[in-house]
Coordinates of N, CA and C and ligand atoms in Angstrom, one line a residue:
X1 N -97.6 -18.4 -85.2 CA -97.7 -19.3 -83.9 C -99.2 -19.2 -83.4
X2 N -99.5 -20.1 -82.7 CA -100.9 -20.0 -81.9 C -100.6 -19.7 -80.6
X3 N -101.4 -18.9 -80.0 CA -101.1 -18.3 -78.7 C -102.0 -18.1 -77.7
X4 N -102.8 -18.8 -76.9 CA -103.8 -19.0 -76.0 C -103.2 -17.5 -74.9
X5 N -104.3 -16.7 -75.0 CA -104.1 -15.7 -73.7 C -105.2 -16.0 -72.8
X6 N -104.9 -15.4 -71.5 CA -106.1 -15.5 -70.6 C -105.9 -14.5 -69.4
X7 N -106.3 -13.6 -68.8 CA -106.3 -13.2 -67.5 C -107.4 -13.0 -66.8
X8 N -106.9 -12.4 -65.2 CA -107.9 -12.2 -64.4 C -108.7 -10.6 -64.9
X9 N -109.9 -10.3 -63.9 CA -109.9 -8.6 -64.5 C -108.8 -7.6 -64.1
X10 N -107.8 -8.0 -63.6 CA -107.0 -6.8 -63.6 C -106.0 -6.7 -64.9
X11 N -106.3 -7.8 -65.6 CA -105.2 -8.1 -66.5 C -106.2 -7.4 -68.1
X12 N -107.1 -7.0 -68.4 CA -108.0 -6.6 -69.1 C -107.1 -6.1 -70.6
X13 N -107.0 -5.0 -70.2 CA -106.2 -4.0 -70.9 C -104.7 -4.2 -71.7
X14 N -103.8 -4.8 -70.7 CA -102.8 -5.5 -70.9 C -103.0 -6.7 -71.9
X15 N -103.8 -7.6 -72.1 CA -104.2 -8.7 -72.2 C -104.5 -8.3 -74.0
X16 N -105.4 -6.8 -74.1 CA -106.3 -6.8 -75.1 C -104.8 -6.2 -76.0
X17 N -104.1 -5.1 -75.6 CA -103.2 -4.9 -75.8 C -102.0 -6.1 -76.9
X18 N -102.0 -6.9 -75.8 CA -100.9 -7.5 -76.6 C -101.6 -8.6 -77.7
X19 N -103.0 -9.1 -77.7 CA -103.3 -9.5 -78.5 C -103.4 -8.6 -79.9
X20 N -103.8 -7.6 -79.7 CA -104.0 -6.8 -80.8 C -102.8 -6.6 -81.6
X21 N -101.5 -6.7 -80.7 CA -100.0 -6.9 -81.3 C -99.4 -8.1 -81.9
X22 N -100.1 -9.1 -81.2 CA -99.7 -10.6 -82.0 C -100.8 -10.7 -83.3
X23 N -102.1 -10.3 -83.2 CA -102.7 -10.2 -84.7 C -102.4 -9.7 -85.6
X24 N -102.0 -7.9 -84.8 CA -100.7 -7.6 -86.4 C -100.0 -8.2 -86.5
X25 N -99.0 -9.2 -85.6 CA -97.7 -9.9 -85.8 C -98.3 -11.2 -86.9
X26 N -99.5 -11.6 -87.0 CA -99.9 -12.5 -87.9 C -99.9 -14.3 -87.1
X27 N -99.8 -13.7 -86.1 CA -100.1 -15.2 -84.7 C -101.7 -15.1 -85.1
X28 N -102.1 -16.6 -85.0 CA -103.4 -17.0 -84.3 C -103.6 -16.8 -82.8
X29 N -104.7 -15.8 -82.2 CA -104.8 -15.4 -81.0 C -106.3 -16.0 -80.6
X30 N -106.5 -17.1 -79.7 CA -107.0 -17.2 -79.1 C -107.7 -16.6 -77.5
X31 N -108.5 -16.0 -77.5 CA -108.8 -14.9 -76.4 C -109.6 -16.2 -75.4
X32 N -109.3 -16.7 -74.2 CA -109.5 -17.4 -73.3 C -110.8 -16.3 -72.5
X33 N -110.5 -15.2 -72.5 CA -110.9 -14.2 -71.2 C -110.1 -13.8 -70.0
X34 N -110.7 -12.9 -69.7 CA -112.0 -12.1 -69.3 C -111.9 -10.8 -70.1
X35 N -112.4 -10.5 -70.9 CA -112.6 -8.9 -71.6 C -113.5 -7.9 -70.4
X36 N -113.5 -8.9 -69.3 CA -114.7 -7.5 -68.3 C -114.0 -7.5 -67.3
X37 N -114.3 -6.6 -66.8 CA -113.3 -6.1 -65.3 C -114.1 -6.5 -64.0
X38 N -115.1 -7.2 -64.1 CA -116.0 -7.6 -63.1 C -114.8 -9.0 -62.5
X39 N -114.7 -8.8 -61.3 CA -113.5 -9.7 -60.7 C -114.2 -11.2 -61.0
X40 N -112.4 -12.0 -61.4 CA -112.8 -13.5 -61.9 C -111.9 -13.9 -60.9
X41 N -111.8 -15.2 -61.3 CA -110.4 -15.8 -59.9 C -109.8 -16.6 -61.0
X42 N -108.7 -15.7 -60.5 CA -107.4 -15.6 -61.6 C -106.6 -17.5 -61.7
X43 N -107.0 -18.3 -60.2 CA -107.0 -19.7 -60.2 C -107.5 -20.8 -61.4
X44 N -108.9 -20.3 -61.9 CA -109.5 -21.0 -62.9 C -108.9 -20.5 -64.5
X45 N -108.8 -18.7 -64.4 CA -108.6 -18.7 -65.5 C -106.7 -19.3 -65.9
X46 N -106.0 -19.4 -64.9 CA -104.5 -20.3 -65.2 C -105.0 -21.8 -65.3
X47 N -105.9 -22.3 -64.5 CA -106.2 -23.8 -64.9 C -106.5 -24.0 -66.5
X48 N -107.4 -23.3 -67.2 CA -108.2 -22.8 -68.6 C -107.0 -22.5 -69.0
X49 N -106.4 -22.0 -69.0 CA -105.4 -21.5 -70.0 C -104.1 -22.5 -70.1
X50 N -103.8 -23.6 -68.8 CA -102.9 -24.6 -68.8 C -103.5 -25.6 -69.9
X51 N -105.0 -25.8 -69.1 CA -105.5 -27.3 -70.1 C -105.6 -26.6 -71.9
X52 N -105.4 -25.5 -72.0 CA -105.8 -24.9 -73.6 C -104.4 -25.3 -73.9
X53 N -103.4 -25.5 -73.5 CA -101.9 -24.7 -74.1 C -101.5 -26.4 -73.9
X54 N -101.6 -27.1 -73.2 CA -101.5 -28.4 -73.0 C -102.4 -29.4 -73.9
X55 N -103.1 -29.3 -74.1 CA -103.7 -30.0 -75.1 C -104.1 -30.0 -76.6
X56 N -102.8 -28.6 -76.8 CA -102.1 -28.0 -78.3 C -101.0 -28.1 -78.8
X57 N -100.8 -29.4 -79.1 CA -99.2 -29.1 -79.0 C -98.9 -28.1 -80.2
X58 N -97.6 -27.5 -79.5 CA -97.1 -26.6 -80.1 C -97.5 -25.4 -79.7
X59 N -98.4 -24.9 -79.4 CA -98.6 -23.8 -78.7 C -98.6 -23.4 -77.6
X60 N -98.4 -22.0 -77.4 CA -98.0 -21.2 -76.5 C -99.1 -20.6 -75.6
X61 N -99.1 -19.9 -74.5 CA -99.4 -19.1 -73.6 C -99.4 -18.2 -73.0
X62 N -100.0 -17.2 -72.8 CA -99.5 -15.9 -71.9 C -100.5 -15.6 -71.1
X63 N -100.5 -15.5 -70.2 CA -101.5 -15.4 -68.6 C -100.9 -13.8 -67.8
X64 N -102.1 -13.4 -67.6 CA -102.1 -12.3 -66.8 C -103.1 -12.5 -65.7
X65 N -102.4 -11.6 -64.7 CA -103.0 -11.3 -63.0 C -102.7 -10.2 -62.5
X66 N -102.8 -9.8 -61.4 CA -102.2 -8.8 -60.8 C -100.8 -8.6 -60.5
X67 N -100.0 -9.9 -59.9 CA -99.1 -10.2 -59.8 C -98.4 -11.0 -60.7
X68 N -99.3 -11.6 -61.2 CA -98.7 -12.9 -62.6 C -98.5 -14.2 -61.8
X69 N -98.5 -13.8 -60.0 CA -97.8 -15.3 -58.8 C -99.3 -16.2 -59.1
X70 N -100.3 -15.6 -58.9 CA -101.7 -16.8 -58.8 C -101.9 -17.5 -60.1
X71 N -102.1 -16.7 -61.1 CA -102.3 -17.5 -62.1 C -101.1 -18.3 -62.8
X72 N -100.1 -17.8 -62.3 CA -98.5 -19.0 -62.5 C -98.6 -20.3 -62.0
X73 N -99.0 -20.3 -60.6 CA -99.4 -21.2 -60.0 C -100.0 -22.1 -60.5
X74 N -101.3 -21.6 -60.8 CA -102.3 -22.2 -61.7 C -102.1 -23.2 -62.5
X75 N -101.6 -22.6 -63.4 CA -100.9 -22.7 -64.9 C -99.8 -24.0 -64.7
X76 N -99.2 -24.2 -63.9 CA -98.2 -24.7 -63.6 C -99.0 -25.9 -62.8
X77 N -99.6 -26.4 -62.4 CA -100.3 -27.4 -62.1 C -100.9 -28.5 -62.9
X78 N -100.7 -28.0 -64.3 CA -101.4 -28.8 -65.3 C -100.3 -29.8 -65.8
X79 N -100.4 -30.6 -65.9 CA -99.5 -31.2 -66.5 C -99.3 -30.9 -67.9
X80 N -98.1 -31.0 -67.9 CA -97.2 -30.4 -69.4 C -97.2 -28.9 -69.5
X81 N -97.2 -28.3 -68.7 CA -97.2 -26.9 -68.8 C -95.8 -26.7 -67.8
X82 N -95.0 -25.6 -68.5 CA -93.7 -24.8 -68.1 C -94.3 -23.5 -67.7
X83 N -95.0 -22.6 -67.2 CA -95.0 -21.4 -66.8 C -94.2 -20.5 -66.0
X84 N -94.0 -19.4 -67.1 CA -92.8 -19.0 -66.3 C -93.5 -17.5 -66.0
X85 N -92.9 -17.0 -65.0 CA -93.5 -15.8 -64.4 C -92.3 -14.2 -64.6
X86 N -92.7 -13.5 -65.6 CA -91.4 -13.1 -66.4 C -92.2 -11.1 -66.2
X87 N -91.1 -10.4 -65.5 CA -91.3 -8.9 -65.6 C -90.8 -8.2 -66.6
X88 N -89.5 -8.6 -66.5 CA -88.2 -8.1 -68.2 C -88.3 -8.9 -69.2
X89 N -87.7 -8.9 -70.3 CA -87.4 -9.3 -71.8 C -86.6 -10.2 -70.9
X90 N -85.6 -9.8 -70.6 CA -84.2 -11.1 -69.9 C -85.1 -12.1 -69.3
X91 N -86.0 -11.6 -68.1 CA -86.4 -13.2 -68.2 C -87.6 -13.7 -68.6
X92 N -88.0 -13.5 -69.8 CA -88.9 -14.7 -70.8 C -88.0 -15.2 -71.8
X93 N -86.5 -14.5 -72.1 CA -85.5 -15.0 -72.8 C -85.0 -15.8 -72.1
X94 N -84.5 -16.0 -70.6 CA -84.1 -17.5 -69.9 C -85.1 -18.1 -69.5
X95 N -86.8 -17.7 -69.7 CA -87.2 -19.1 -69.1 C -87.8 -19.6 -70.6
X96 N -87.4 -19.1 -71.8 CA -87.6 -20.2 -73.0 C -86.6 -21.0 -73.2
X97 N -85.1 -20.3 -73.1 CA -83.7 -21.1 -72.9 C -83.4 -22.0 -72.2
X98 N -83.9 -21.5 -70.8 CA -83.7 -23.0 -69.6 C -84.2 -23.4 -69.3
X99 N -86.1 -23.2 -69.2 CA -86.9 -23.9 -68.7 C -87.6 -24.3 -69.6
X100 N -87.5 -24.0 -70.8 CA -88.9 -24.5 -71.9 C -90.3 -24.4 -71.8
X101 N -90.6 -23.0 -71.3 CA -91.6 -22.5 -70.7 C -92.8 -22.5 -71.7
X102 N -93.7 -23.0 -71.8 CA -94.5 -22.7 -72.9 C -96.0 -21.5 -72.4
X103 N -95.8 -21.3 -71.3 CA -96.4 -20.2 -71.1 C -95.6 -19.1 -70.1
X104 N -96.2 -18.0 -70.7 CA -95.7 -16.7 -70.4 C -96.7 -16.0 -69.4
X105 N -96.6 -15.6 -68.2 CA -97.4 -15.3 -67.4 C -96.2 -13.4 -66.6
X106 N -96.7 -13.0 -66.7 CA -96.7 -11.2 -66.3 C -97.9 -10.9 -65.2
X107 N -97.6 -9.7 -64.9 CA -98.5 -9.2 -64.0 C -98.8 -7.6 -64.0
X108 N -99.8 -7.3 -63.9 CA -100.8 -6.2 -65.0 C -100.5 -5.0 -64.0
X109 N -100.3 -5.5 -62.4 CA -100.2 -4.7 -61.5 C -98.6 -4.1 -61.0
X110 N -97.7 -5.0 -62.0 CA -96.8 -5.0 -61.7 C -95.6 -4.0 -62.8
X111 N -96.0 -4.2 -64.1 CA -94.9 -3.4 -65.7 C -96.2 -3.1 -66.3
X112 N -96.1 -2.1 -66.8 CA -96.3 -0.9 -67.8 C -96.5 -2.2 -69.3
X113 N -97.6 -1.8 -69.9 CA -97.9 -2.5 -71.0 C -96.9 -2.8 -72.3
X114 N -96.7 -1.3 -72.1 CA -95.5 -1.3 -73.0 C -94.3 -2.8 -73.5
X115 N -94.2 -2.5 -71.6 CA -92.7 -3.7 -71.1 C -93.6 -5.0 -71.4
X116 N -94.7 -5.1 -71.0 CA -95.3 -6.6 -71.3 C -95.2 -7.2 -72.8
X117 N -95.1 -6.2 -73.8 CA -95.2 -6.8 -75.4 C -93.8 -7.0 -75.6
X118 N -92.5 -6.2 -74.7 CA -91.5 -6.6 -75.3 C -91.2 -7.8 -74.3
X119 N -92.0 -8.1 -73.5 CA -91.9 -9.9 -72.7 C -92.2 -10.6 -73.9
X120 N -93.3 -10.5 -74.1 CA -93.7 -11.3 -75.3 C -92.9 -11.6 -76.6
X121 N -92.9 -10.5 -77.0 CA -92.0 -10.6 -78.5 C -90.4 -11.4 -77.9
X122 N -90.0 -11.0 -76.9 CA -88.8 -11.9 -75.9 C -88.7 -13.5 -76.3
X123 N -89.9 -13.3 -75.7 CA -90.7 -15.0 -75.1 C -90.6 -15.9 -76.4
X124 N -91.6 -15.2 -77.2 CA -92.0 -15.8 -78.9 C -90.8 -16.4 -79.6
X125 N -89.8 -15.4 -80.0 CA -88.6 -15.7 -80.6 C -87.3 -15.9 -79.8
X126 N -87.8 -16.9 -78.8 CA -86.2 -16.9 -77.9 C -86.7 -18.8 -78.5
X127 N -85.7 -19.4 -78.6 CA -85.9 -21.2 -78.5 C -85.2 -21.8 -77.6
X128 N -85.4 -22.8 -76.9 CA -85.2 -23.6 -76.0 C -83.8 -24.0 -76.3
X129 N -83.3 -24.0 -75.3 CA -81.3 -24.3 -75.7 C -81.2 -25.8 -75.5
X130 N -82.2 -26.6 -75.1 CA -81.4 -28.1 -74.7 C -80.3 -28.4 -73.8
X131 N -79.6 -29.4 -74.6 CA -78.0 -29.4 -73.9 C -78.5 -29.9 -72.5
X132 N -77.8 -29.1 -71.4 CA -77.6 -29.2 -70.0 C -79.4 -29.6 -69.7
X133 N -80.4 -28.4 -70.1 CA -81.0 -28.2 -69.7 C -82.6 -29.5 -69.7
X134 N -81.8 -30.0 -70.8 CA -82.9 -31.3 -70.8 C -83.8 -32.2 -69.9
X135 N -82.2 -32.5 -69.1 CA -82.6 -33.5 -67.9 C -83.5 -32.8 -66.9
X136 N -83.1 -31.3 -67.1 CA -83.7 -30.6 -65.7 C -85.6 -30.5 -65.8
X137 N -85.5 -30.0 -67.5 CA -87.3 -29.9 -67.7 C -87.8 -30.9 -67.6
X138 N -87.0 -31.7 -67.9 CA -87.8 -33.9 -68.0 C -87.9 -33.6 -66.3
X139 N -87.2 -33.3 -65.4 CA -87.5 -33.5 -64.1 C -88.8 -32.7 -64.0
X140 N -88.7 -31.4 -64.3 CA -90.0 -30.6 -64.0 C -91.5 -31.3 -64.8
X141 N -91.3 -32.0 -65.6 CA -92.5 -32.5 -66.6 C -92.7 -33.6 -65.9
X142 N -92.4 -34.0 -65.1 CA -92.6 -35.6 -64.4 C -92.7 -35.5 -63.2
X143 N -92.4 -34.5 -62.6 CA -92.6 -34.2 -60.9 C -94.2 -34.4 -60.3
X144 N -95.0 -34.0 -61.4 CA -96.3 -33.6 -60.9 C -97.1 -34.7 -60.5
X145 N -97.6 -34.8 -59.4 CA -98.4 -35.4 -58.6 C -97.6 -35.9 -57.7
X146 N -96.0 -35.6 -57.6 CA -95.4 -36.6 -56.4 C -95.5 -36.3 -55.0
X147 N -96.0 -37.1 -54.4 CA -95.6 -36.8 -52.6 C -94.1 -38.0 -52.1
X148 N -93.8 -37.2 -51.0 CA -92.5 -37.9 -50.6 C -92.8 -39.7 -49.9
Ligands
RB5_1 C1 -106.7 -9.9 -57.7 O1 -107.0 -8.9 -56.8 C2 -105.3 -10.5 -57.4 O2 -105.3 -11.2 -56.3 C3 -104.8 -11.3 -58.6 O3 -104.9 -10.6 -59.8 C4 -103.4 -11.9 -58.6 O4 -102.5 -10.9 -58.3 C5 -103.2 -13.1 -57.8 O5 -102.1 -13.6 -57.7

């Protein structure tokens, strides 16, 4: 698989981490940034990492922050981007099932590195269930820009 990562500087470590685990896994890893801990705004780097993952089809995402909440945001602004904001294995397993999440966003300040690769490895091999769930992502894929 191809796998655009990106975080803020708190996400450094965690970030370097799980790439070094998707390259043994034999994924193409794209490293977005930041490899330095000199503070970025975690805003731009989910924008960068939406328009990378959106303008690939087929490929995936994983974004890190402190929280994983700013750069979710972010990420989620782009059109055609699902980002889901996932602490446990259970939920990057339902938001590939029900939301068709193509990016994976965690937070560096929040789970132990450890827990973050088994999000990932979660996230990677879970597939989208369809069914029920179709109408609901078509709603989230077409929402964007609406005012009432
Ligand atoms: C950085 O201090 C922090 O605000 C950022 O990593 C993130 O948690 C934002 O949502």
């Amino acid at each position: 698989m191809k796998i655009y990562l990106a975080n803020d500087h708190t996400g450094v470590a965690m970030k370097q981490a799980i790439a070094q685990h998707l390259t043994s896994q034999g994924h193409e890893v794209i490293n977005l940034g930041t490899d330095d801990t000199t503070a970025v705004n975690y805003a731009s780097q989910g924008k960068t990492l939406g328009l990378a993952v959106a303008n690939d089809s087929g490929a995936f995402g994983i974004g890190i922050c402190g929280t994983g909440i700013g750069i979710s945001i972010a990420a989620n602004k782009v059109q055609g981007i699902i980002a889901g904001l996932v602490y446990e294995p259970q939920n990057a397993i339902v938001t590939r099932q029900h939301n068709n999440a193509n990016i994976m966003i965690t937070g560096a300040r929040q789970i132990a590195i450890e827990k973050a690769i088994e999000c990932v490895d979660a996230f990677l091999k879970t597939p989208f269930e369809g069914g029920r769930h179709e109408e609901r992502v078509k709603t989230l894929l077409t929402m964007e820009g609406e005012k009432k």
